[in-house]
Amino acid sequence: MIEIKNLTKTFNTAGGSVEALKNISLTIEDGDIYGIIGMSGAGKSTLVRSINMLERPTEGKIIIDGRDMGSLSESELRKERQNITMIFQGFNLLMQRNCLKNVCFPLELAGVKKSEAEKRAKELLELVGLGEKLKAYPAQLSGGQQQRVAIARALATHPKILLCDEATSALDPQTTQSILSLIRDIHDRLGITVIVITHQMSVVEQICTKVAILDNGSVAEVGAVSDVFSAPKSKAARALVYPDGFEQSAVSSENESVIRVVFNGANATKTPLIAKMAIEKGITASILSASTKSIGDKAYGNMLLGITGGKEQLDSALKYLREIPDIFAQEVTDNE
Amino acid sequence: MSDFFASESFIKAMDILKTEFPLAIWETVYVTVLSTFFAIIIGLPLGVLLVAGEDGKIIKIPKSVLHVLNVIINLLRSVPFLILMIMVFPLTRLIVGTVVGTPATIVPLVIAAFPFVARLIEGSLREINPNIIETAQSMGASPVQIIVKVMLPESVPSLISNATIAITTILGYSAMSGIIGGGGLGKIAINYGYYRYQYLVMFFAVVFLILLVQIFQSIGTYLSVKCDKRLKNRK
């Protein structure tokens, strides 16, 4: 279990002090895939670097399995860091070492025998699907392959916690998908706790179970991903869930109800959803606004539907939509 | 033209070429290589210290130590080599026992070259992506491991190409040491060309110096490219 208690981090820069993190408290249970999401400059990277003490907190504590990370000596901390490994946006592989040697690197640091290290590295490279690329150098690999090597490297020391710092932000959508499913697969197989830092809502949607939304150095909202996504409470959460901010103008006339439909990876692209609803249920809906995209054959994003015909029609529309897996449907009311 | 090849000055020059040049070339090569070697031995740790010690990022050393180190390097680099050679006479006498002769020129050459080498190494190490160092730290690397397993191996191509710059510069310095009694091609160029107006001999000496620079540079460039794994399409 990772407990972040009243964490504050202040940077002293030439232009005065900047409070990057303000009194953050979070609890991350073992085995969670925990998303931390926020806009650029929200303090996500600083927060994740505080967990393994790459950034020393100004105030507050990081407690991992009951041990206060701030109280460890340099050598104890180095040992502990073998249990909390990290992957990065820029992959950060050693460019002068081949894949096998890159994965061996953390084992070398830990003093593992060379033959054992290479055996483990081979296994891990097989696990991430790069068993053929042992002798290849990072420059010869694509971004997605490099991130796979980085994941294999991060797993080498049998960590309990994997920190992913914008691990898919430099990758194209398809590669992002494959890396995310690899991370999820590794989580399921090895049962490690994963913390995912990202600015992409879709990343959190796809693999996280819980999410914390960071806004300007503070936690704006915490909860299960489905809750936060279907009914974001804070302004920061709404800005992330509905990046176009169209909800204000959406509620138009008095006899028209508005439903927000959130596509969370639903197999909806091949199904004419609105048309089917009209044919099967006799509900006519007008699309007030839509911001969806298809990745692979799955749909992500959200849509506002205007429904006339009073409460009855509204309820049956909600019922119909909620029966479809990976779709959240909710009435939008004025007071939101 | 046949007059030229039959001329007294040409015959004399050819004679010197045969009798004195082989030794002179050998002296120049060994003084240059040895001086570069010692300059790297001293300059490498200093270059590492300048980068790793900055803001206590990797090694925690007092700011004042770094400051003093910087001043010393700048001081030594600002003294013209000819003057420096004379200034370090006492030290040369202490180490070699004499201030003239070929081995005696190694001391001033090393003193003149190590600050230069330290700066070159500093430059090479600064090219490393700081994220890679952070990554190593995140995996629990100790300061020594970061230096030995990350910083130095990752900058090998750049270190080799900078070592090549160092060796060609030191070759130039070694030629200059002919003025104060050092041996080698520089001595021949100065003694025959400058003191005795035998320009042809001086010309030969310069040709050999150019050849040596070319050879060192070609080897250095070849090695630097060969060991750089960042280049794609390699076998």
Coordinates of C-alpha atoms in Angstrom, one line a residue:
Chain A
M1 CA 0.0 0.0 0.0
I2 CA 1.2 3.4 -0.9
E3 CA 0.1 6.3 1.4
I4 CA 0.8 9.8 0.3
K5 CA 0.2 12.0 3.3
N6 CA -0.1 15.8 3.1
L7 CA 2.6 16.0 0.4
T8 CA 3.8 19.5 -0.5
K9 CA 6.6 20.3 -2.8
T10 CA 7.9 23.8 -3.3
F11 CA 10.5 24.7 -5.9
N12 CA 12.7 27.7 -5.3
T13 CA 13.4 29.3 -8.7
A14 CA 14.9 32.5 -9.7
G15 CA 11.5 34.0 -10.1
G16 CA 10.4 33.1 -6.6
S17 CA 9.1 29.9 -5.1
V18 CA 6.6 27.7 -7.0
E19 CA 4.3 25.4 -5.2
A20 CA 4.1 22.4 -7.5
L21 CA 2.2 20.1 -5.1
K22 CA -0.2 21.4 -2.4
N23 CA -1.1 19.1 0.5
I24 CA -1.8 16.0 -1.5
S25 CA -3.1 12.9 0.3
L26 CA -3.8 9.7 -1.6
T27 CA -3.9 6.0 -0.8
I28 CA -3.1 3.5 -3.4
E29 CA -3.9 -0.1 -2.6
D30 CA -1.8 -3.1 -3.6
G31 CA -2.8 -4.4 -7.0
D32 CA -4.5 -1.2 -8.1
I33 CA -3.9 0.3 -11.5
Y34 CA -4.1 3.9 -10.3
G35 CA -4.4 6.7 -12.8
I36 CA -3.2 10.2 -12.0
I37 CA -4.3 12.6 -14.6
G38 CA -4.0 16.3 -15.1
M39 CA -3.2 19.0 -17.6
S40 CA 0.4 20.0 -18.3
G41 CA 1.9 21.6 -15.3
A42 CA -0.6 20.1 -12.8
G43 CA 2.2 18.5 -10.9
K44 CA 1.8 14.9 -12.1
S45 CA 5.5 14.3 -12.8
T46 CA 6.6 15.8 -9.5
L47 CA 4.1 13.7 -7.7
V48 CA 5.2 10.4 -9.2
R49 CA 8.9 11.3 -8.7
S50 CA 8.1 11.9 -5.0
I51 CA 7.0 8.3 -4.6
N52 CA 10.5 7.0 -5.2
M53 CA 12.1 10.1 -3.8
L54 CA 13.7 11.4 -7.0
E55 CA 12.0 14.5 -5.7
R56 CA 12.3 15.1 -2.0
P57 CA 9.0 16.4 -0.6
T58 CA 9.1 19.8 1.1
E59 CA 6.5 18.6 3.5
G60 CA 4.5 15.4 4.1
K61 CA 5.3 11.8 3.8
I62 CA 5.3 8.9 1.4
I63 CA 4.7 5.6 3.2
I64 CA 5.1 2.4 1.3
D65 CA 4.1 -0.8 3.1
G66 CA 4.5 1.1 6.4
R67 CA 8.0 2.4 5.6
D68 CA 8.5 6.1 5.5
M69 CA 10.5 6.7 2.3
G70 CA 11.8 10.0 3.5
S71 CA 13.5 8.5 6.5
L72 CA 15.6 6.0 4.5
S73 CA 19.3 6.4 4.2
E74 CA 20.7 6.8 0.6
S75 CA 21.7 3.1 0.4
E76 CA 18.4 1.9 1.9
L77 CA 16.6 4.1 -0.6
R78 CA 18.7 2.7 -3.5
K79 CA 17.7 -0.8 -2.4
E80 CA 14.0 0.2 -2.1
R81 CA 14.1 1.6 -5.6
Q82 CA 14.6 -1.9 -7.0
N83 CA 11.0 -2.5 -5.8
I84 CA 9.6 0.7 -7.3
T85 CA 10.6 0.9 -10.9
M86 CA 9.6 3.4 -13.5
I87 CA 9.0 3.8 -17.2
F88 CA 9.1 7.1 -19.0
Q89 CA 7.7 9.1 -21.9
G90 CA 11.1 9.1 -23.6
F91 CA 11.9 5.4 -22.9
N92 CA 15.4 6.4 -21.6
L93 CA 17.2 3.3 -22.8
L94 CA 21.0 3.2 -22.8
M95 CA 21.7 3.9 -26.4
Q96 CA 25.1 2.2 -26.4
R97 CA 23.8 -1.1 -25.0
N98 CA 21.7 -3.7 -26.9
C99 CA 18.3 -4.7 -25.7
L100 CA 19.6 -7.7 -23.6
K101 CA 22.2 -5.5 -21.9
N102 CA 19.6 -2.8 -21.3
V103 CA 17.4 -5.2 -19.4
C104 CA 20.4 -6.6 -17.6
F105 CA 21.3 -3.1 -16.4
P106 CA 19.2 -2.9 -13.2
L107 CA 20.3 -6.4 -12.3
E108 CA 23.9 -5.4 -12.8
L109 CA 23.3 -2.5 -10.4
A110 CA 21.8 -4.9 -7.9
G111 CA 24.8 -7.1 -8.2
V112 CA 23.2 -10.1 -9.8
K113 CA 25.5 -12.6 -11.5
K114 CA 25.9 -12.0 -15.2
S115 CA 24.6 -15.4 -16.4
E116 CA 21.5 -15.1 -14.1
A117 CA 20.9 -11.6 -15.2
E118 CA 21.0 -12.6 -18.9
K119 CA 18.7 -15.5 -18.3
R120 CA 16.1 -13.2 -16.6
A121 CA 16.5 -10.5 -19.3
K122 CA 15.8 -13.1 -22.0
E123 CA 12.7 -14.2 -20.3
L124 CA 11.5 -10.7 -19.9
L125 CA 12.2 -9.7 -23.5
E126 CA 10.2 -12.8 -24.5
L127 CA 7.4 -11.7 -22.2
V128 CA 7.2 -8.3 -23.9
G129 CA 7.3 -9.9 -27.3
L130 CA 10.9 -9.0 -28.2
G131 CA 12.5 -12.3 -28.0
E132 CA 13.9 -11.9 -31.5
K133 CA 15.6 -8.5 -30.7
L134 CA 18.1 -9.4 -28.0
K135 CA 21.1 -8.1 -29.9
A136 CA 19.4 -5.1 -31.4
Y137 CA 20.3 -1.6 -30.3
P138 CA 17.6 0.9 -29.2
A139 CA 18.2 3.1 -32.3
Q140 CA 17.2 0.2 -34.5
L141 CA 13.8 -0.2 -32.8
S142 CA 10.5 1.7 -33.1
G143 CA 9.1 3.8 -30.3
G144 CA 6.7 1.1 -29.2
Q145 CA 9.5 -1.6 -29.2
Q146 CA 11.7 0.7 -27.2
Q147 CA 9.0 1.1 -24.6
R148 CA 8.6 -2.6 -24.5
V149 CA 12.3 -3.0 -23.7
A150 CA 11.9 -0.3 -21.0
I151 CA 9.0 -2.3 -19.5
A152 CA 11.1 -5.4 -19.5
R153 CA 13.9 -3.5 -17.8
A154 CA 11.5 -2.1 -15.3
L155 CA 10.3 -5.6 -14.4
A156 CA 13.8 -7.1 -14.1
T157 CA 14.2 -6.6 -10.4
H158 CA 10.8 -8.1 -9.5
P159 CA 9.3 -4.8 -8.5
K160 CA 6.1 -4.4 -6.4
I161 CA 5.2 -1.1 -7.9
L162 CA 5.5 0.1 -11.5
L163 CA 5.4 3.9 -12.1
C164 CA 4.4 4.9 -15.6
D165 CA 5.3 8.5 -16.3
E166 CA 3.4 9.5 -19.5
A167 CA 4.6 6.2 -20.9
T168 CA 2.4 6.3 -24.0
S169 CA 2.4 10.0 -24.7
A170 CA 5.1 9.7 -27.4
L171 CA 3.4 6.9 -29.2
D172 CA 0.8 6.7 -31.9
P173 CA -2.7 5.5 -31.0
Q174 CA -2.3 2.0 -32.1
T175 CA 1.1 1.5 -30.3
T176 CA -0.5 3.2 -27.3
Q177 CA -3.1 0.5 -27.3
S178 CA -0.6 -2.3 -27.5
I179 CA 1.6 -0.9 -24.7
L180 CA -1.5 -0.3 -22.5
S181 CA -2.7 -3.9 -23.0
L182 CA 0.9 -5.1 -22.2
I183 CA 0.8 -3.1 -19.0
R184 CA -2.6 -4.4 -18.1
D185 CA -1.4 -8.0 -18.9
I186 CA 1.7 -7.6 -16.8
H187 CA -0.5 -6.2 -13.9
D188 CA -2.9 -9.2 -14.2
R189 CA -0.1 -11.7 -14.4
L190 CA 2.3 -10.4 -11.8
G191 CA -0.1 -8.6 -9.6
I192 CA 2.0 -5.5 -9.2
T193 CA 0.7 -2.1 -8.3
V194 CA 0.7 0.2 -11.3
I195 CA 0.6 4.0 -11.1
V196 CA -0.2 5.6 -14.5
I197 CA 0.6 9.3 -14.9
T198 CA -1.0 10.8 -18.0
H199 CA -2.8 13.7 -19.6
Q200 CA -4.8 11.4 -21.9
M201 CA -8.2 10.5 -20.6
S202 CA -8.3 7.5 -22.9
V203 CA -5.4 6.0 -21.1
V204 CA -7.1 6.2 -17.8
E205 CA -10.3 4.9 -19.3
Q206 CA -8.7 1.9 -20.7
I207 CA -6.6 0.5 -18.0
C208 CA -7.1 2.2 -14.7
T209 CA -9.4 1.1 -11.9
K210 CA -9.1 4.3 -9.8
V211 CA -8.2 7.8 -10.8
A212 CA -7.1 10.9 -9.1
I213 CA -7.4 14.2 -10.9
L214 CA -4.7 16.7 -10.3
D215 CA -5.4 20.3 -10.9
N216 CA -2.8 23.0 -10.3
G217 CA -1.0 21.0 -7.7
S218 CA -4.0 19.8 -5.7
V219 CA -6.2 16.8 -5.9
A220 CA -9.5 17.9 -7.5
E221 CA -11.2 14.5 -7.4
V222 CA -10.6 10.9 -6.5
G223 CA -12.7 7.8 -7.2
A224 CA -13.4 4.8 -9.3
V225 CA -12.8 5.5 -13.0
S226 CA -16.4 4.7 -14.0
D227 CA -17.8 7.1 -11.3
V228 CA -15.5 10.0 -12.2
F229 CA -16.1 9.5 -15.9
S230 CA -19.9 9.2 -15.8
A231 CA -20.4 12.0 -13.3
P232 CA -17.4 14.2 -12.9
K233 CA -18.0 16.5 -10.0
S234 CA -15.1 19.0 -10.1
K235 CA -14.4 21.6 -12.7
A236 CA -11.0 20.1 -13.5
A237 CA -12.6 16.6 -14.0
R238 CA -15.2 18.0 -16.3
A239 CA -12.6 19.8 -18.3
L240 CA -10.8 16.5 -18.8
V241 CA -13.8 14.4 -19.5
Y242 CA -15.4 16.9 -21.8
P243 CA -12.4 18.8 -23.3
D244 CA -14.7 20.8 -25.6
G245 CA -16.7 22.2 -22.7
F246 CA -20.0 22.0 -24.7
E247 CA -22.3 21.2 -21.8
Q248 CA -23.2 24.8 -20.9
S249 CA -25.0 25.5 -24.1
A250 CA -26.4 22.0 -24.4
V251 CA -29.6 22.2 -22.5
S252 CA -31.7 24.0 -24.9
S253 CA -35.5 23.9 -24.6
E254 CA -37.9 23.1 -21.8
N255 CA -39.5 20.0 -23.3
E256 CA -36.3 18.5 -24.4
S257 CA -34.2 16.4 -22.1
V258 CA -30.5 15.9 -22.7
I259 CA -28.5 12.7 -22.2
R260 CA -24.8 12.5 -22.1
V261 CA -23.5 9.3 -23.6
V262 CA -19.9 8.4 -22.8
F263 CA -18.2 5.8 -25.0
N264 CA -15.6 3.9 -23.0
G265 CA -14.2 1.6 -25.5
A266 CA -17.5 0.3 -26.7
N267 CA -17.8 -1.8 -29.8
A268 CA -20.1 0.8 -31.2
T269 CA -18.6 1.9 -34.4
K270 CA -20.2 -0.8 -36.5
T271 CA -23.6 -0.4 -34.8
P272 CA -25.9 2.5 -35.8
L273 CA -26.7 3.3 -32.2
I274 CA -29.1 6.2 -32.6
A275 CA -30.9 4.6 -35.5
K276 CA -31.3 1.3 -33.7
M277 CA -32.7 3.1 -30.7
A278 CA -35.3 4.8 -33.0
I279 CA -36.3 1.6 -34.6
E280 CA -36.3 -0.7 -31.6
K281 CA -37.7 1.7 -29.0
G282 CA -39.3 4.4 -31.1
I283 CA -37.2 7.0 -29.4
T284 CA -36.1 9.8 -31.7
A285 CA -32.9 11.5 -30.5
S286 CA -31.2 14.4 -32.1
I287 CA -27.4 14.7 -31.7
L288 CA -26.7 18.0 -30.1
S289 CA -23.0 17.6 -29.9
A290 CA -20.5 14.8 -30.3
S291 CA -16.9 14.3 -29.8
T292 CA -16.1 10.6 -30.3
K293 CA -13.2 8.9 -32.0
S294 CA -12.6 5.3 -33.0
I295 CA -9.4 3.5 -32.0
G296 CA -9.3 0.2 -33.6
D297 CA -12.9 -0.9 -33.6
K298 CA -13.7 0.7 -30.3
A299 CA -15.3 4.1 -29.7
Y300 CA -14.1 6.7 -27.2
G301 CA -15.5 10.1 -26.3
N302 CA -18.9 11.4 -25.6
M303 CA -22.1 12.6 -27.2
L304 CA -25.0 14.8 -26.1
L305 CA -28.4 13.6 -27.3
G306 CA -31.6 15.7 -27.2
I307 CA -34.7 13.7 -26.5
T308 CA -38.2 15.0 -26.8
G309 CA -41.3 13.4 -25.4
G310 CA -41.0 13.8 -21.6
K311 CA -39.8 11.7 -18.8
E312 CA -41.0 8.4 -20.1
Q313 CA -39.0 8.6 -23.3
L314 CA -36.0 9.8 -21.4
D315 CA -36.1 6.9 -19.0
S316 CA -36.5 4.3 -21.7
A317 CA -33.6 5.9 -23.7
L318 CA -31.4 5.8 -20.6
K319 CA -32.3 2.2 -19.9
Y320 CA -31.6 1.2 -23.5
L321 CA -28.2 2.9 -23.6
R322 CA -27.1 1.5 -20.2
E323 CA -27.6 -2.0 -21.4
I324 CA -24.8 -1.6 -23.9
P325 CA -21.5 -2.5 -22.4
D326 CA -18.8 0.2 -22.0
I327 CA -21.3 3.0 -22.5
F328 CA -22.3 5.4 -19.7
A329 CA -25.5 7.3 -20.1
Q330 CA -26.7 10.0 -17.8
E331 CA -29.2 12.8 -17.9
V332 CA -27.7 16.3 -18.0
T333 CA -29.5 18.7 -15.7
D334 CA -29.2 22.5 -15.5
N335 CA -27.6 22.5 -12.0
E336 CA -24.6 20.6 -13.1
Chain B
M1 CA 63.9 20.9 -62.4
S2 CA 66.8 18.4 -62.6
D3 CA 68.9 21.2 -61.3
F4 CA 66.8 21.3 -58.2
F5 CA 67.1 17.6 -57.5
A6 CA 70.9 17.8 -58.0
S7 CA 71.2 20.9 -55.9
E8 CA 73.3 20.9 -52.7
S9 CA 70.3 21.9 -50.5
F10 CA 68.2 19.0 -51.8
I11 CA 70.9 16.4 -51.4
K12 CA 71.6 17.7 -47.8
A13 CA 67.9 17.7 -47.1
M14 CA 67.5 14.1 -48.3
D15 CA 70.5 13.1 -46.2
I16 CA 68.8 14.6 -43.1
L17 CA 65.6 12.9 -44.1
K18 CA 67.3 9.6 -44.1
T19 CA 69.4 10.0 -41.0
E20 CA 67.4 12.1 -38.6
F21 CA 63.8 11.8 -39.6
P22 CA 63.0 8.2 -38.5
L23 CA 64.1 9.0 -34.9
A24 CA 62.4 12.4 -35.0
I25 CA 59.1 10.8 -36.1
W26 CA 59.3 8.2 -33.4
E27 CA 60.1 10.8 -30.8
T28 CA 57.1 13.0 -31.9
V29 CA 54.8 10.0 -31.8
Y30 CA 55.8 8.7 -28.5
V31 CA 55.8 12.1 -26.8
T32 CA 52.4 12.8 -28.2
V33 CA 50.9 9.5 -27.3
L34 CA 52.4 9.4 -23.8
S35 CA 51.4 13.0 -23.1
T36 CA 47.9 12.4 -24.3
F37 CA 47.7 9.3 -22.1
F38 CA 48.8 11.1 -18.9
A39 CA 46.6 14.1 -19.8
I40 CA 43.6 11.8 -20.0
I41 CA 44.6 10.1 -16.7
I42 CA 44.5 13.5 -15.0
G43 CA 41.8 15.2 -17.1
L44 CA 39.2 12.4 -17.1
P45 CA 38.5 12.4 -13.3
L46 CA 38.4 16.2 -13.3
G47 CA 36.0 16.3 -16.3
V48 CA 33.8 13.8 -14.5
L49 CA 33.9 15.8 -11.3
L50 CA 32.9 19.0 -13.1
V51 CA 29.8 17.4 -14.5
A52 CA 28.9 15.0 -11.7
G53 CA 29.5 17.5 -9.0
E54 CA 27.5 20.3 -10.5
D55 CA 24.7 21.3 -8.0
G56 CA 25.4 18.1 -6.1
K57 CA 23.3 16.2 -8.7
I58 CA 25.4 13.0 -8.7
I59 CA 28.3 13.5 -6.4
K60 CA 27.9 15.8 -3.4
I61 CA 31.0 18.0 -3.3
P62 CA 31.2 21.5 -1.9
K63 CA 30.6 24.3 -4.4
S64 CA 33.9 25.9 -3.4
V65 CA 35.9 22.9 -4.5
L66 CA 34.3 23.0 -8.0
H67 CA 34.9 26.7 -8.1
V68 CA 38.6 26.3 -7.3
L69 CA 38.9 23.5 -9.9
N70 CA 37.3 25.7 -12.5
V71 CA 39.7 28.6 -11.8
I72 CA 42.8 26.3 -11.9
I73 CA 41.7 24.9 -15.3
N74 CA 41.0 28.3 -16.7
L75 CA 44.3 29.6 -15.4
L76 CA 46.4 26.8 -16.9
R77 CA 44.5 27.2 -20.1
S78 CA 45.2 30.9 -20.4
V79 CA 49.0 30.6 -20.1
P80 CA 50.6 30.4 -23.6
F81 CA 52.3 27.0 -24.0
L82 CA 55.8 28.4 -24.7
I83 CA 55.7 30.3 -21.4
L84 CA 54.2 27.4 -19.5
M85 CA 57.0 25.1 -20.6
I86 CA 59.5 27.5 -19.0
M87 CA 57.4 28.0 -15.9
V88 CA 57.2 24.4 -15.1
F89 CA 61.0 23.8 -15.4
P90 CA 61.3 23.2 -11.6
L91 CA 58.6 20.6 -11.7
T92 CA 60.1 19.0 -14.8
R93 CA 63.5 18.8 -13.1
L94 CA 61.9 17.2 -10.0
I95 CA 60.1 14.5 -12.0
V96 CA 62.5 13.8 -14.9
G97 CA 65.8 15.1 -13.5
T98 CA 66.5 17.4 -16.4
V99 CA 64.7 20.1 -18.4
V100 CA 66.1 19.3 -21.8
G101 CA 65.6 16.3 -24.0
T102 CA 62.6 14.5 -25.3
P103 CA 61.2 12.9 -22.1
A104 CA 61.5 16.2 -20.3
T105 CA 58.9 17.7 -22.7
I106 CA 56.3 15.3 -21.5
V107 CA 55.8 17.1 -18.2
P108 CA 54.9 20.5 -19.6
L109 CA 52.8 18.9 -22.3
V110 CA 50.8 17.0 -19.7
I111 CA 50.4 20.2 -17.6
A112 CA 49.3 22.2 -20.7
A113 CA 47.0 19.4 -22.0
F114 CA 45.1 18.1 -18.9
P115 CA 43.0 21.2 -18.4
F116 CA 42.1 21.1 -22.0
V117 CA 41.3 17.4 -21.8
A118 CA 39.2 18.0 -18.7
R119 CA 37.1 20.6 -20.6
L120 CA 36.7 18.3 -23.6
I121 CA 35.5 15.5 -21.3
E122 CA 33.2 17.9 -19.5
G123 CA 31.7 18.7 -22.9
S124 CA 31.3 15.1 -23.8
L125 CA 29.6 14.2 -20.6
R126 CA 27.2 17.1 -20.8
E127 CA 25.8 15.8 -24.0
I128 CA 24.2 12.9 -22.1
N129 CA 20.4 13.1 -21.9
P130 CA 19.8 13.9 -18.2
N131 CA 16.7 11.7 -18.3
I132 CA 18.9 8.7 -18.7
I133 CA 20.8 9.6 -15.5
E134 CA 17.5 10.1 -13.7
T135 CA 16.4 6.7 -15.0
A136 CA 19.5 5.1 -13.6
Q137 CA 18.8 6.8 -10.3
S138 CA 15.3 5.5 -10.3
M139 CA 16.7 2.0 -10.6
G140 CA 18.8 2.5 -7.5
A141 CA 22.2 3.2 -9.2
S142 CA 24.9 4.6 -6.8
P143 CA 26.9 7.7 -7.9
V144 CA 29.9 5.5 -8.9
Q145 CA 27.6 3.2 -10.9
I146 CA 26.1 6.2 -12.7
I147 CA 29.5 7.4 -13.7
V148 CA 31.0 4.1 -14.6
K149 CA 28.0 2.3 -16.1
V150 CA 26.0 5.2 -17.6
M151 CA 27.9 8.5 -18.1
L152 CA 31.2 7.1 -19.5
P153 CA 29.9 4.2 -21.7
E154 CA 27.1 6.4 -23.1
S155 CA 29.5 9.1 -24.2
V156 CA 32.2 6.8 -25.6
P157 CA 31.8 8.0 -29.3
S158 CA 32.0 11.6 -28.2
L159 CA 34.9 10.9 -25.8
I160 CA 36.9 9.2 -28.6
S161 CA 36.3 12.1 -31.0
N162 CA 37.4 14.6 -28.3
A163 CA 40.4 12.4 -27.5
T164 CA 41.3 12.8 -31.2
I165 CA 41.1 16.6 -30.9
A166 CA 43.3 16.3 -27.8
I167 CA 46.0 14.2 -29.5
T168 CA 46.2 16.4 -32.6
T169 CA 46.5 19.5 -30.4
I170 CA 49.2 17.9 -28.3
L171 CA 51.0 16.9 -31.4
G172 CA 51.1 20.6 -32.3
Y173 CA 52.4 21.5 -28.8
S174 CA 55.0 18.8 -28.9
A175 CA 56.4 20.3 -32.1
M176 CA 56.6 23.6 -30.3
S177 CA 58.7 22.1 -27.6
G178 CA 61.5 21.8 -30.0
I179 CA 62.3 25.4 -29.1
I180 CA 63.4 24.6 -25.6
G181 CA 65.3 21.4 -26.3
G182 CA 62.6 18.8 -26.9
G183 CA 63.2 16.3 -29.7
G184 CA 61.1 15.3 -32.6
L185 CA 59.9 16.8 -35.9
G186 CA 59.5 20.2 -34.2
K187 CA 63.1 20.3 -33.3
I188 CA 64.2 19.5 -36.8
A189 CA 61.9 22.1 -38.3
I190 CA 63.2 24.8 -35.9
N191 CA 66.9 23.9 -36.0
Y192 CA 67.2 23.5 -39.7
G193 CA 64.5 25.7 -41.0
Y194 CA 64.6 28.6 -38.6
Y195 CA 68.2 28.7 -37.4
R196 CA 70.0 27.5 -40.6
Y197 CA 67.6 28.6 -43.3
Q198 CA 67.2 25.1 -44.7
Y199 CA 63.6 25.6 -45.6
L200 CA 63.4 22.3 -47.5
V201 CA 64.1 20.3 -44.3
M202 CA 61.5 22.4 -42.5
F203 CA 59.1 21.7 -45.3
F204 CA 59.7 17.9 -44.9
A205 CA 59.1 18.1 -41.2
V206 CA 55.8 20.0 -41.7
V207 CA 54.7 17.4 -44.3
F208 CA 55.3 14.6 -41.7
L209 CA 53.4 16.5 -39.0
I210 CA 50.5 16.9 -41.4
L211 CA 50.6 13.2 -42.2
L212 CA 50.6 12.3 -38.5
V213 CA 47.6 14.6 -37.8
Q214 CA 45.8 12.9 -40.7
I215 CA 46.6 9.5 -39.4
F216 CA 45.5 10.2 -35.8
Q217 CA 42.3 12.0 -37.1
S218 CA 41.4 9.1 -39.4
I219 CA 41.8 6.5 -36.7
G220 CA 39.9 8.6 -34.2
T221 CA 37.0 9.2 -36.6
Y222 CA 36.9 5.6 -37.6
L223 CA 36.8 4.4 -34.0
S224 CA 34.2 7.0 -32.9
V225 CA 31.8 6.0 -35.7
K226 CA 32.4 2.3 -35.4
C227 CA 31.5 2.2 -31.7
D228 CA 28.5 4.5 -31.9
K229 CA 25.4 2.3 -31.5
R230 CA 23.1 5.2 -32.0
L231 CA 23.6 5.0 -35.8
K232 CA 21.0 2.9 -37.6
N233 CA 21.5 0.4 -40.4
R234 CA 24.5 -1.1 -38.8
K235 CA 25.3 -4.8 -39.1

